């Protein structure tokens, strides 16, 4: 209760989990399923073909292309998500760093995280509110 006046950072997800979510989550899982079906169909075609018979390569090529598309879009999405996360981290720097506080009858300028219970904070029009405050008139 009486610690620093700052937000506790949320728990972060490891980068490898974020990457795997991009590769196997949502629509990507459907594309992986399609690629696996293509490889499975190609395996059946080659297993049932007579010796010397040419097996169509269409399913193999389609499976490779689907897997490549999933990997490329997953990598791209991972980097895009990383950029968005960095922008969100930069928003934390927008919180007020200093504020004017009335302590022991003197007006002092202190860091916002050093505000304690009982401080009277001077707020002017346009200022960012540095903490949960009670408004005094």
PDB file of C-alpha atoms in Angstrom, residues 35-48 55-56 59-60:
ATOM      1  CA  UNK A  35      -0.178 -28.450 -45.693  1.00  0.00           C
ATOM      2  CA  UNK A  36      -0.184 -31.671 -43.658  1.00  0.00           C
ATOM      3  CA  UNK A  37      -3.132 -32.980 -45.688  1.00  0.00           C
ATOM      4  CA  UNK A  38      -1.241 -32.200 -48.909  1.00  0.00           C
ATOM      5  CA  UNK A  39       1.834 -34.091 -47.683  1.00  0.00           C
ATOM      6  CA  UNK A  40      -0.404 -36.956 -46.562  1.00  0.00           C
ATOM      7  CA  UNK A  41      -2.130 -37.080 -49.968  1.00  0.00           C
ATOM      8  CA  UNK A  42       1.256 -37.047 -51.715  1.00  0.00           C
ATOM      9  CA  UNK A  43       2.392 -39.915 -49.493  1.00  0.00           C
ATOM     10  CA  UNK A  44      -0.707 -41.927 -50.405  1.00  0.00           C
ATOM     11  CA  UNK A  45      -0.149 -41.212 -54.102  1.00  0.00           C
ATOM     12  CA  UNK A  46       3.445 -42.373 -53.991  1.00  0.00           C
ATOM     13  CA  UNK A  47       2.570 -45.414 -51.854  1.00  0.00           C
ATOM     14  CA  UNK A  48      -0.164 -46.634 -54.195  1.00  0.00           C
ATOM     15  CA  UNK A  55       3.456 -39.579 -59.486  1.00  0.00           C
ATOM     16  CA  UNK A  56       2.002 -36.063 -59.790  1.00  0.00           C
ATOM     17  CA  UNK A  59       0.238 -32.091 -53.601  1.00  0.00           C
ATOM     18  CA  UNK A  60       3.898 -31.935 -52.599  1.00  0.00           C
TER      19      UNK A  60
END
